């Protein structure tokens, strides 16, 4: 069982990664990503007694986050606009435009992936270990490595060619 102290430590350790994962599903919409982050950790707290330890607690929380994002997207079929405010930084005007353009293109290409492939690449982009990703989504590690390689090639083609 996860205690209140454990929960606080888990939240502090995982919230930034979960928030960025949700941000990927939300195509950069910060408000929606924050909503899903909050929902994820509410579920973690509410279901803390049901955690059996069959997987690592990190894997369990990533699975809750992915399911929360996908469930809300399926339920509402949200057409999510990209929040351009997150794209601003302290670089020159040309750098901002180039960075913004690349980020929009990346989100657009990720949005074209299947739900499972989107989950895989967003988890990978968070530097979550492949073993954890495989366990989270229920794939063999070798299968995951092959899929991620194909997804990366597909994204690279999409980003560079617009297809």
CSV table of N, CA, C and O in Angstrom, one decimal, residues 2-78:
chain,number,residue,atom,x,y,z
A,2,UNK,N,0.4,2.3,-0.7
A,2,UNK,CA,1.2,3.5,-0.8
A,2,UNK,C,0.7,4.4,0.3
A,2,UNK,O,-0.5,4.8,0.4
A,3,UNK,N,1.7,4.9,1.2
A,3,UNK,CA,1.3,5.8,2.3
A,3,UNK,C,1.3,7.2,1.8
A,3,UNK,O,1.7,7.5,0.6
A,4,UNK,N,0.8,8.1,2.6
A,4,UNK,CA,0.8,9.5,2.3
A,4,UNK,C,2.2,10.0,2.0
A,4,UNK,O,2.4,10.8,1.0
A,5,UNK,N,3.2,9.6,2.8
A,5,UNK,CA,4.6,10.0,2.6
A,5,UNK,C,5.1,9.5,1.2
A,5,UNK,O,5.7,10.2,0.5
A,6,UNK,N,4.8,8.2,0.9
A,6,UNK,CA,5.2,7.6,-0.3
A,6,UNK,C,4.5,8.4,-1.5
A,6,UNK,O,5.2,8.7,-2.5
A,7,UNK,N,3.3,8.7,-1.3
A,7,UNK,CA,2.5,9.4,-2.4
A,7,UNK,C,3.2,10.8,-2.7
A,7,UNK,O,3.4,11.1,-3.9
A,8,UNK,N,3.5,11.5,-1.6
A,8,UNK,CA,4.2,12.8,-1.8
A,8,UNK,C,5.5,12.6,-2.5
A,8,UNK,O,5.8,13.4,-3.5
A,9,UNK,N,6.3,11.7,-2.1
A,9,UNK,CA,7.6,11.4,-2.8
A,9,UNK,C,7.4,11.0,-4.3
A,9,UNK,O,8.1,11.5,-5.1
A,10,UNK,N,6.4,10.2,-4.5
A,10,UNK,CA,6.1,9.8,-5.9
A,10,UNK,C,5.7,11.0,-6.7
A,10,UNK,O,6.1,11.1,-7.9
A,11,UNK,N,4.8,11.8,-6.2
A,11,UNK,CA,4.3,12.9,-6.9
A,11,UNK,C,5.5,13.8,-7.2
A,11,UNK,O,5.7,14.3,-8.4
A,12,UNK,N,6.3,14.1,-6.3
A,12,UNK,CA,7.5,15.0,-6.5
A,12,UNK,C,8.4,14.5,-7.5
A,12,UNK,O,9.0,15.2,-8.3
A,13,UNK,N,8.6,13.1,-7.5
A,13,UNK,CA,9.6,12.5,-8.5
A,13,UNK,C,9.0,12.4,-9.9
A,13,UNK,O,9.7,12.6,-10.9
A,14,UNK,N,7.7,12.0,-10.0
A,14,UNK,CA,7.1,11.7,-11.3
A,14,UNK,C,6.3,12.8,-11.9
A,14,UNK,O,6.0,12.7,-13.1
A,15,UNK,N,5.8,13.7,-11.2
A,15,UNK,CA,4.9,14.7,-11.8
A,15,UNK,C,5.4,15.5,-13.0
A,15,UNK,O,4.7,15.6,-14.0
A,16,UNK,N,6.7,15.9,-13.0
A,16,UNK,CA,7.2,16.6,-14.2
A,16,UNK,C,7.2,15.7,-15.4
A,16,UNK,O,6.8,16.1,-16.5
A,17,UNK,N,7.5,14.4,-15.3
A,17,UNK,CA,7.5,13.5,-16.4
A,17,UNK,C,6.1,13.2,-16.9
A,17,UNK,O,5.8,13.2,-18.1
A,18,UNK,N,5.2,13.0,-15.9
A,18,UNK,CA,3.8,12.7,-16.2
A,18,UNK,C,3.2,14.0,-16.9
A,18,UNK,O,2.4,13.8,-17.9
A,19,UNK,N,3.5,15.1,-16.4
A,19,UNK,CA,3.0,16.4,-17.0
A,19,UNK,C,3.4,16.5,-18.5
A,19,UNK,O,2.7,16.8,-19.3
A,20,UNK,N,4.7,16.2,-18.7
A,20,UNK,CA,5.2,16.3,-20.1
A,20,UNK,C,4.6,15.2,-21.0
A,20,UNK,O,4.3,15.4,-22.2
A,21,UNK,N,4.3,14.0,-20.4
A,21,UNK,CA,3.7,13.0,-21.1
A,21,UNK,C,2.3,13.4,-21.5
A,21,UNK,O,1.8,13.3,-22.7
A,22,UNK,N,1.5,14.0,-20.6
A,22,UNK,CA,0.2,14.5,-20.8
A,22,UNK,C,0.2,15.6,-21.8
A,22,UNK,O,-0.6,15.8,-22.7
A,23,UNK,N,1.3,16.5,-21.8
A,23,UNK,CA,1.4,17.6,-22.7
A,23,UNK,C,1.5,17.0,-24.1
A,23,UNK,O,1.0,17.6,-25.1
A,24,UNK,N,2.2,15.9,-24.3
A,24,UNK,CA,2.3,15.3,-25.6
A,24,UNK,C,0.9,14.9,-26.1
A,24,UNK,O,0.6,15.1,-27.3
A,25,UNK,N,0.2,14.3,-25.3
A,25,UNK,CA,-1.2,13.9,-25.7
A,25,UNK,C,-2.1,15.1,-25.9
A,25,UNK,O,-3.0,15.0,-26.8
A,26,UNK,N,-1.8,16.2,-25.2
A,26,UNK,CA,-2.6,17.4,-25.3
A,26,UNK,C,-2.1,18.3,-26.4
A,26,UNK,O,-2.5,19.4,-26.6
A,27,UNK,N,-1.1,17.8,-27.2
A,27,UNK,CA,-0.6,18.6,-28.3
A,27,UNK,C,-0.1,20.0,-27.9
A,27,UNK,O,-0.3,21.0,-28.6
A,28,UNK,N,0.5,20.0,-26.7
A,28,UNK,CA,1.1,21.3,-26.2
A,28,UNK,C,0.1,22.2,-25.4
A,28,UNK,O,0.5,23.2,-24.9
A,29,UNK,N,-1.1,21.7,-25.2
A,29,UNK,CA,-2.1,22.5,-24.5
A,29,UNK,C,-1.9,22.3,-23.0
A,29,UNK,O,-2.2,21.3,-22.4
A,30,UNK,N,-1.2,23.3,-22.4
A,30,UNK,CA,-0.8,23.3,-21.0
A,30,UNK,C,-1.9,23.0,-20.0
A,30,UNK,O,-1.8,22.3,-19.1
A,31,UNK,N,-3.0,23.7,-20.2
A,31,UNK,CA,-4.2,23.6,-19.3
A,31,UNK,C,-4.7,22.2,-19.3
A,31,UNK,O,-5.0,21.6,-18.2
A,32,UNK,N,-4.9,21.6,-20.5
A,32,UNK,CA,-5.4,20.2,-20.5
A,32,UNK,C,-4.4,19.2,-20.0
A,32,UNK,O,-4.8,18.3,-19.2
A,33,UNK,N,-3.1,19.4,-20.2
A,33,UNK,CA,-2.1,18.6,-19.7
A,33,UNK,C,-2.1,18.6,-18.1
A,33,UNK,O,-2.0,17.6,-17.5
A,34,UNK,N,-2.3,19.8,-17.6
A,34,UNK,CA,-2.3,20.0,-16.1
A,34,UNK,C,-3.6,19.3,-15.6
A,34,UNK,O,-3.5,18.7,-14.5
A,35,UNK,N,-4.7,19.4,-16.3
A,35,UNK,CA,-5.9,18.7,-15.9
A,35,UNK,C,-5.7,17.2,-15.8
A,35,UNK,O,-6.1,16.5,-14.8
A,36,UNK,N,-5.1,16.6,-16.8
A,36,UNK,CA,-4.8,15.2,-16.9
A,36,UNK,C,-3.8,14.8,-15.8
A,36,UNK,O,-3.9,13.7,-15.2
A,37,UNK,N,-2.8,15.6,-15.6
A,37,UNK,CA,-1.8,15.3,-14.5
A,37,UNK,C,-2.5,15.2,-13.2
A,37,UNK,O,-2.3,14.3,-12.4
A,38,UNK,N,-3.4,16.2,-12.9
A,38,UNK,CA,-4.2,16.2,-11.6
A,38,UNK,C,-5.0,15.0,-11.5
A,38,UNK,O,-5.1,14.3,-10.5
A,39,UNK,N,-5.7,14.7,-12.6
A,39,UNK,CA,-6.6,13.5,-12.6
A,39,UNK,C,-5.8,12.2,-12.4
A,39,UNK,O,-6.2,11.3,-11.7
A,40,UNK,N,-4.6,12.1,-13.0
A,40,UNK,CA,-3.8,10.9,-12.8
A,40,UNK,C,-3.4,10.7,-11.3
A,40,UNK,O,-3.6,9.6,-10.8
A,41,UNK,N,-3.0,11.8,-10.7
A,41,UNK,CA,-2.6,11.6,-9.3
A,41,UNK,C,-3.8,11.5,-8.3
A,41,UNK,O,-3.6,10.9,-7.3
A,42,UNK,N,-4.9,12.0,-8.7
A,42,UNK,CA,-6.1,11.7,-7.9
A,42,UNK,C,-6.4,10.2,-8.0
A,42,UNK,O,-6.8,9.6,-7.0
A,43,UNK,N,-6.3,9.7,-9.2
A,43,UNK,CA,-6.6,8.2,-9.4
A,43,UNK,C,-5.5,7.4,-8.6
A,43,UNK,O,-5.8,6.4,-8.0
A,44,UNK,N,-4.3,7.8,-8.7
A,44,UNK,CA,-3.2,7.1,-7.9
A,44,UNK,C,-3.6,7.1,-6.4
A,44,UNK,O,-3.5,6.1,-5.8
A,45,UNK,N,-4.0,8.3,-5.9
A,45,UNK,CA,-4.4,8.3,-4.5
A,45,UNK,C,-5.6,7.5,-4.2
A,45,UNK,O,-5.6,6.7,-3.2
A,46,UNK,N,-6.6,7.6,-5.0
A,46,UNK,CA,-7.8,6.8,-4.8
A,46,UNK,C,-7.6,5.3,-4.9
A,46,UNK,O,-8.3,4.5,-4.2
A,47,UNK,N,-6.7,4.9,-5.8
A,47,UNK,CA,-6.5,3.4,-6.0
A,47,UNK,C,-5.2,2.9,-5.3
A,47,UNK,O,-4.8,1.8,-5.6
A,48,UNK,N,-4.6,3.7,-4.4
A,48,UNK,CA,-3.4,3.3,-3.8
A,48,UNK,C,-3.5,2.0,-3.1
A,48,UNK,O,-2.5,1.2,-3.0
A,49,UNK,N,-4.6,1.7,-2.5
A,49,UNK,CA,-4.8,0.4,-1.8
A,49,UNK,C,-4.9,-0.8,-2.7
A,49,UNK,O,-4.7,-1.9,-2.3
A,50,UNK,N,-5.2,-0.5,-4.0
A,50,UNK,CA,-5.3,-1.6,-5.0
A,50,UNK,C,-4.0,-2.0,-5.7
A,50,UNK,O,-3.9,-2.9,-6.4
A,51,UNK,N,-2.9,-1.1,-5.4
A,51,UNK,CA,-1.6,-1.4,-6.0
A,51,UNK,C,-1.1,-2.7,-5.4
A,51,UNK,O,-0.8,-2.8,-4.2
A,52,UNK,N,-0.8,-3.7,-6.3
A,52,UNK,CA,-0.4,-5.0,-5.8
A,52,UNK,C,1.1,-5.2,-5.8
A,52,UNK,O,1.6,-6.2,-5.4
A,53,UNK,N,1.8,-4.3,-6.5
A,53,UNK,CA,3.2,-4.5,-6.6
A,53,UNK,C,3.7,-5.5,-7.7
A,53,UNK,O,4.8,-5.9,-7.7
A,54,UNK,N,2.7,-5.9,-8.6
A,54,UNK,CA,3.1,-6.8,-9.6
A,54,UNK,C,4.0,-6.1,-10.7
A,54,UNK,O,4.8,-6.8,-11.3
A,55,UNK,N,3.9,-4.8,-10.8
A,55,UNK,CA,4.8,-4.0,-11.6
A,55,UNK,C,5.4,-3.0,-10.7
A,55,UNK,O,4.9,-2.8,-9.6
A,56,UNK,N,6.3,-2.2,-11.2
A,56,UNK,CA,6.9,-1.2,-10.4
A,56,UNK,C,5.8,-0.1,-10.2
A,56,UNK,O,4.9,0.1,-11.0
A,57,UNK,N,5.9,0.7,-9.2
A,57,UNK,CA,4.9,1.7,-8.9
A,57,UNK,C,5.0,2.8,-10.0
A,57,UNK,O,4.0,3.3,-10.5
A,58,UNK,N,6.2,3.0,-10.6
A,58,UNK,CA,6.4,4.0,-11.7
A,58,UNK,C,5.6,3.5,-12.9
A,58,UNK,O,4.8,4.2,-13.5
A,59,UNK,N,5.7,2.2,-13.2
A,59,UNK,CA,5.0,1.6,-14.4
A,59,UNK,C,3.5,1.8,-14.1
A,59,UNK,O,2.7,2.1,-15.1
A,60,UNK,N,3.0,1.5,-12.9
A,60,UNK,CA,1.6,1.6,-12.6
A,60,UNK,C,1.1,3.0,-12.8
A,60,UNK,O,0.1,3.2,-13.4
A,61,UNK,N,1.9,4.0,-12.4
A,61,UNK,CA,1.5,5.4,-12.5
A,61,UNK,C,1.5,5.8,-14.0
A,61,UNK,O,0.6,6.5,-14.4
A,62,UNK,N,2.5,5.4,-14.7
A,62,UNK,CA,2.6,5.7,-16.2
A,62,UNK,C,1.3,5.2,-16.9
A,62,UNK,O,0.7,5.8,-17.7
A,63,UNK,N,1.0,3.9,-16.5
A,63,UNK,CA,-0.2,3.3,-17.1
A,63,UNK,C,-1.5,4.1,-16.8
A,63,UNK,O,-2.3,4.3,-17.7
A,64,UNK,N,-1.6,4.6,-15.6
A,64,UNK,CA,-2.8,5.4,-15.2
A,64,UNK,C,-2.8,6.7,-16.0
A,64,UNK,O,-3.8,7.1,-16.5
A,65,UNK,N,-1.6,7.3,-16.2
A,65,UNK,CA,-1.5,8.5,-16.9
A,65,UNK,C,-1.9,8.3,-18.4
A,65,UNK,O,-2.7,9.1,-18.9
A,66,UNK,N,-1.4,7.3,-19.0
A,66,UNK,CA,-1.7,7.0,-20.4
A,66,UNK,C,-3.2,6.8,-20.5
A,66,UNK,O,-3.9,7.3,-21.4
A,67,UNK,N,-3.7,5.9,-19.7
A,67,UNK,CA,-5.2,5.6,-19.7
A,67,UNK,C,-6.0,6.8,-19.5
A,67,UNK,O,-7.1,7.0,-20.1
A,68,UNK,N,-5.6,7.7,-18.6
A,68,UNK,CA,-6.4,9.0,-18.3
A,68,UNK,C,-6.4,9.8,-19.5
A,68,UNK,O,-7.5,10.3,-19.9
A,69,UNK,N,-5.3,10.0,-20.2
A,69,UNK,CA,-5.2,10.9,-21.4
A,69,UNK,C,-6.1,10.2,-22.5
A,69,UNK,O,-6.9,10.9,-23.1
A,70,UNK,N,-5.8,9.0,-22.8
A,70,UNK,CA,-6.5,8.3,-23.9
A,70,UNK,C,-8.0,8.2,-23.6
A,70,UNK,O,-8.9,8.5,-24.5
A,71,UNK,N,-8.4,8.0,-22.4
A,71,UNK,CA,-9.8,7.9,-22.1
A,71,UNK,C,-10.5,9.2,-22.3
A,71,UNK,O,-11.6,9.3,-22.9
A,72,UNK,N,-9.9,10.3,-21.8
A,72,UNK,CA,-10.5,11.6,-22.0
A,72,UNK,C,-10.6,12.0,-23.5
A,72,UNK,O,-11.6,12.5,-24.0
A,73,UNK,N,-9.5,11.7,-24.3
A,73,UNK,CA,-9.6,11.9,-25.7
A,73,UNK,C,-10.6,11.2,-26.4
A,73,UNK,O,-11.3,11.7,-27.3
A,74,UNK,N,-10.8,9.9,-26.1
A,74,UNK,CA,-11.8,9.1,-26.7
A,74,UNK,C,-13.2,9.6,-26.3
A,74,UNK,O,-14.1,9.6,-27.2
A,75,UNK,N,-13.4,9.9,-25.1
A,75,UNK,CA,-14.7,10.3,-24.6
A,75,UNK,C,-15.2,11.6,-25.2
A,75,UNK,O,-16.3,11.7,-25.6
A,76,UNK,N,-14.3,12.5,-25.3
A,76,UNK,CA,-14.7,13.9,-25.8
A,76,UNK,C,-14.3,14.1,-27.3
A,76,UNK,O,-14.7,15.1,-27.8
A,77,UNK,N,-13.4,13.3,-27.8
A,77,UNK,CA,-12.9,13.5,-29.2
A,77,UNK,C,-12.5,14.9,-29.3
A,77,UNK,O,-12.8,15.6,-30.3
A,78,UNK,N,-11.7,15.4,-28.4
A,78,UNK,CA,-11.2,16.8,-28.3
A,78,UNK,C,-10.3,17.1,-29.5
A,78,UNK,O,-9.4,16.3,-29.9
